[in-house]
PDB file of C-alpha atoms in Angstrom:
ATOM      1  CA  MET A  89     -10.125  22.497  -9.652  1.00 88.00           C
ATOM      2  CA  ILE A  90     -11.150  19.462 -11.678  1.00 90.00           C
ATOM      3  CA  ASP A  91      -9.469  20.896 -14.752  1.00 91.00           C
ATOM      4  CA  LEU A  92      -6.265  21.470 -12.822  1.00 93.00           C
ATOM      5  CA  PHE A  93      -6.251  17.860 -11.602  1.00 93.00           C
ATOM      6  CA  LEU A  94      -6.967  16.572 -15.108  1.00 94.00           C
ATOM      7  CA  GLN A  95      -4.092  18.652 -16.465  1.00 95.00           C
ATOM      8  CA  GLU A  96      -1.574  17.622 -13.808  1.00 95.00           C
ATOM      9  CA  ALA A  97      -2.387  13.940 -13.364  1.00 96.00           C
ATOM     10  CA  PRO A  98      -1.062  12.767 -16.762  1.00 96.00           C
ATOM     11  CA  GLY A  99       2.300  14.313 -15.908  1.00 96.00           C
ATOM     12  CA  ARG A 100       2.377  12.436 -12.627  1.00 96.00           C
ATOM     13  CA  LEU A 101       1.502   9.198 -14.411  1.00 97.00           C
ATOM     14  CA  ALA A 102       4.272   9.836 -16.930  1.00 97.00           C
ATOM     15  CA  ALA A 103       6.714  10.614 -14.114  1.00 96.00           C
ATOM     16  CA  ALA A 104       5.850   7.332 -12.411  1.00 97.00           C
ATOM     17  CA  ARG A 105       6.401   5.404 -15.660  1.00 96.00           C
ATOM     18  CA  LYS A 106       9.701   7.135 -16.319  1.00 97.00           C
ATOM     19  CA  ALA A 107      10.834   6.444 -12.764  1.00 97.00           C
ATOM     20  CA  GLU A 108       9.862   2.799 -13.198  1.00 95.00           C
ATOM     21  CA  GLN A 109      11.979   2.572 -16.347  1.00 95.00           C
ATOM     22  CA  THR A 110      14.975   4.141 -14.634  1.00 95.00           C
ATOM     23  CA  GLY A 111      14.564   2.232 -11.386  1.00 94.00           C
ATOM     24  CA  GLU A 112      13.890   5.312  -9.257  1.00 96.00           C
ATOM     25  CA  ILE A 113      11.506   3.735  -6.796  1.00 96.00           C
ATOM     26  CA  GLY A 114      11.377   6.819  -4.589  1.00 96.00           C
ATOM     27  CA  ALA A 115      10.153   8.924  -7.510  1.00 97.00           C
ATOM     28  CA  ILE A 116       7.466   6.343  -8.234  1.00 97.00           C
ATOM     29  CA  GLY A 117       6.284   6.667  -4.658  1.00 97.00           C
ATOM     30  CA  GLU A 118       6.256  10.460  -4.845  1.00 96.00           C
ATOM     31  CA  ALA A 119       4.171  10.484  -8.029  1.00 96.00           C
ATOM     32  CA  ALA A 120       1.778   7.905  -6.570  1.00 97.00           C
ATOM     33  CA  HIS A 121       1.446   9.913  -3.350  1.00 96.00           C
ATOM     34  CA  ALA A 122       0.457  13.056  -5.231  1.00 94.00           C
ATOM     35  CA  LEU A 123      -2.088  11.155  -7.321  1.00 95.00           C
ATOM     36  CA  LYS A 124      -3.483   9.398  -4.258  1.00 96.00           C
ATOM     37  CA  SER A 125      -4.162  12.607  -2.409  1.00 91.00           C
ATOM     38  CA  SER A 126      -5.661  14.463  -5.343  1.00 92.00           C
ATOM     39  CA  ALA A 127      -7.818  11.543  -6.446  1.00 94.00           C
ATOM     40  CA  GLN A 128      -9.127  11.130  -2.934  1.00 93.00           C
ATOM     41  CA  ASN A 129     -10.066  14.812  -2.768  1.00 92.00           C
ATOM     42  CA  PHE A 130     -12.184  14.425  -5.910  1.00 89.00           C
ATOM     43  CA  GLY A 131     -13.849  11.172  -4.905  1.00 90.00           C
ATOM     44  CA  ALA A 132     -11.928   9.004  -7.371  1.00 93.00           C
ATOM     45  CA  ILE A 133     -11.565   6.298  -4.736  1.00 95.00           C
ATOM     46  CA  TYR A 134     -10.379   3.417  -6.944  1.00 96.00           C
ATOM     47  CA  LEU A 135      -7.652   5.609  -8.455  1.00 97.00           C
ATOM     48  CA  SER A 136      -6.628   6.689  -4.966  1.00 97.00           C
ATOM     49  CA  GLN A 137      -6.516   3.098  -3.705  1.00 97.00           C
ATOM     50  CA  ILE A 138      -4.234   1.927  -6.509  1.00 98.00           C
ATOM     51  CA  ALA A 139      -1.943   4.901  -6.018  1.00 98.00           C
ATOM     52  CA  GLN A 140      -1.830   4.100  -2.310  1.00 98.00           C
ATOM     53  CA  LYS A 141      -0.744   0.512  -3.060  1.00 98.00           C
ATOM     54  CA  ILE A 142       2.000   1.770  -5.351  1.00 98.00           C
ATOM     55  CA  GLU A 143       3.148   4.289  -2.758  1.00 97.00           C
ATOM     56  CA  ARG A 144       3.292   1.583  -0.079  1.00 97.00           C
ATOM     57  CA  LEU A 145       5.245  -0.822  -2.312  1.00 97.00           C
ATOM     58  CA  ALA A 146       7.688   1.943  -3.186  1.00 97.00           C
ATOM     59  CA  LYS A 147       8.219   2.755   0.500  1.00 97.00           C
ATOM     60  CA  GLU A 148       8.768  -0.931   1.221  1.00 97.00           C
ATOM     61  CA  ASN A 149      11.213  -1.139  -1.711  1.00 95.00           C
ATOM     62  CA  ARG A 150       9.151  -3.857  -3.420  1.00 95.00           C
ATOM     63  CA  PRO A 151       9.256  -2.888  -7.095  1.00 93.00           C
ATOM     64  CA  GLY A 152       8.149  -6.252  -8.510  1.00 94.00           C
ATOM     65  CA  GLU A 153       4.406  -5.580  -8.340  1.00 94.00           C
ATOM     66  CA  ILE A 154       4.581  -1.951  -9.399  1.00 96.00           C
ATOM     67  CA  PRO A 155       4.548  -2.309 -13.227  1.00 96.00           C
ATOM     68  CA  ALA A 156       1.194  -4.120 -13.243  1.00 97.00           C
ATOM     69  CA  LEU A 157      -0.222  -1.628 -10.766  1.00 98.00           C
ATOM     70  CA  LEU A 158       0.928   1.255 -12.975  1.00 98.00           C
ATOM     71  CA  ASP A 159      -1.121  -0.303 -15.786  1.00 97.00           C
ATOM     72  CA  ASP A 160      -4.084  -0.436 -13.400  1.00 98.00           C
ATOM     73  CA  LEU A 161      -3.413   3.160 -12.355  1.00 98.00           C
ATOM     74  CA  GLU A 162      -3.501   4.369 -15.950  1.00 97.00           C
ATOM     75  CA  ARG A 163      -6.783   2.567 -16.604  1.00 97.00           C
ATOM     76  CA  ALA A 164      -8.254   3.898 -13.365  1.00 97.00           C
ATOM     77  CA  PHE A 165      -7.234   7.419 -14.330  1.00 97.00           C
ATOM     78  CA  ALA A 166      -8.949   7.072 -17.712  1.00 97.00           C
ATOM     79  CA  GLU A 167     -12.146   6.036 -15.922  1.00 97.00           C
ATOM     80  CA  ALA A 168     -11.786   8.792 -13.332  1.00 96.00           C
ATOM     81  CA  ARG A 169     -11.137  11.349 -16.076  1.00 96.00           C
ATOM     82  CA  ALA A 170     -14.397  10.466 -17.820  1.00 96.00           C
ATOM     83  CA  TRP A 171     -16.316  10.585 -14.551  1.00 94.00           C
ATOM     84  CA  LEU A 172     -14.758  13.869 -13.429  1.00 93.00           C
ATOM     85  CA  GLU A 173     -15.395  15.483 -16.806  1.00 93.00           C
ATOM     86  CA  SER A 174     -19.049  14.471 -16.618  1.00 93.00           C
ATOM     87  CA  GLN A 175     -19.272  15.869 -13.083  1.00 89.00           C
ATOM     88  CA  ARG A 176     -17.641  19.117 -14.161  1.00 88.00           C
ATOM     89  CA  ASP A 177     -19.870  19.415 -17.212  1.00 89.00           C
ATOM     90  CA  SER A 178     -23.010  18.899 -15.153  1.00 88.00           C
ATOM     91  CA  PHE A 179     -22.332  22.221 -13.439  1.00 81.00           C
ATOM     92  CA  LYS A 180     -22.086  24.169 -16.700  1.00 76.00           C
ATOM     93  CA  PRO A 181     -25.137  26.070 -17.855  1.00 72.00           C
TER      94      PRO A 181
END
């Protein structure tokens, strides 16, 4: 399950960035929602919290703060990736 999340999350991050560049705020919110839920399921709380903020801003049609939060989201994913990989690897024989 961790591997699946780690494979899919970069695509969601890329989708959010592309949507930001094209002004598709609804698509940003959708990508953030998917990341929020998955991150929460794996215990990546900080990643989930940032995604939740982005989702809320997208729903409220407040795009001004989103670019900086997308930067934060990407950094949080990098940290979560390292943590999740170490968790996954601790279960390998």
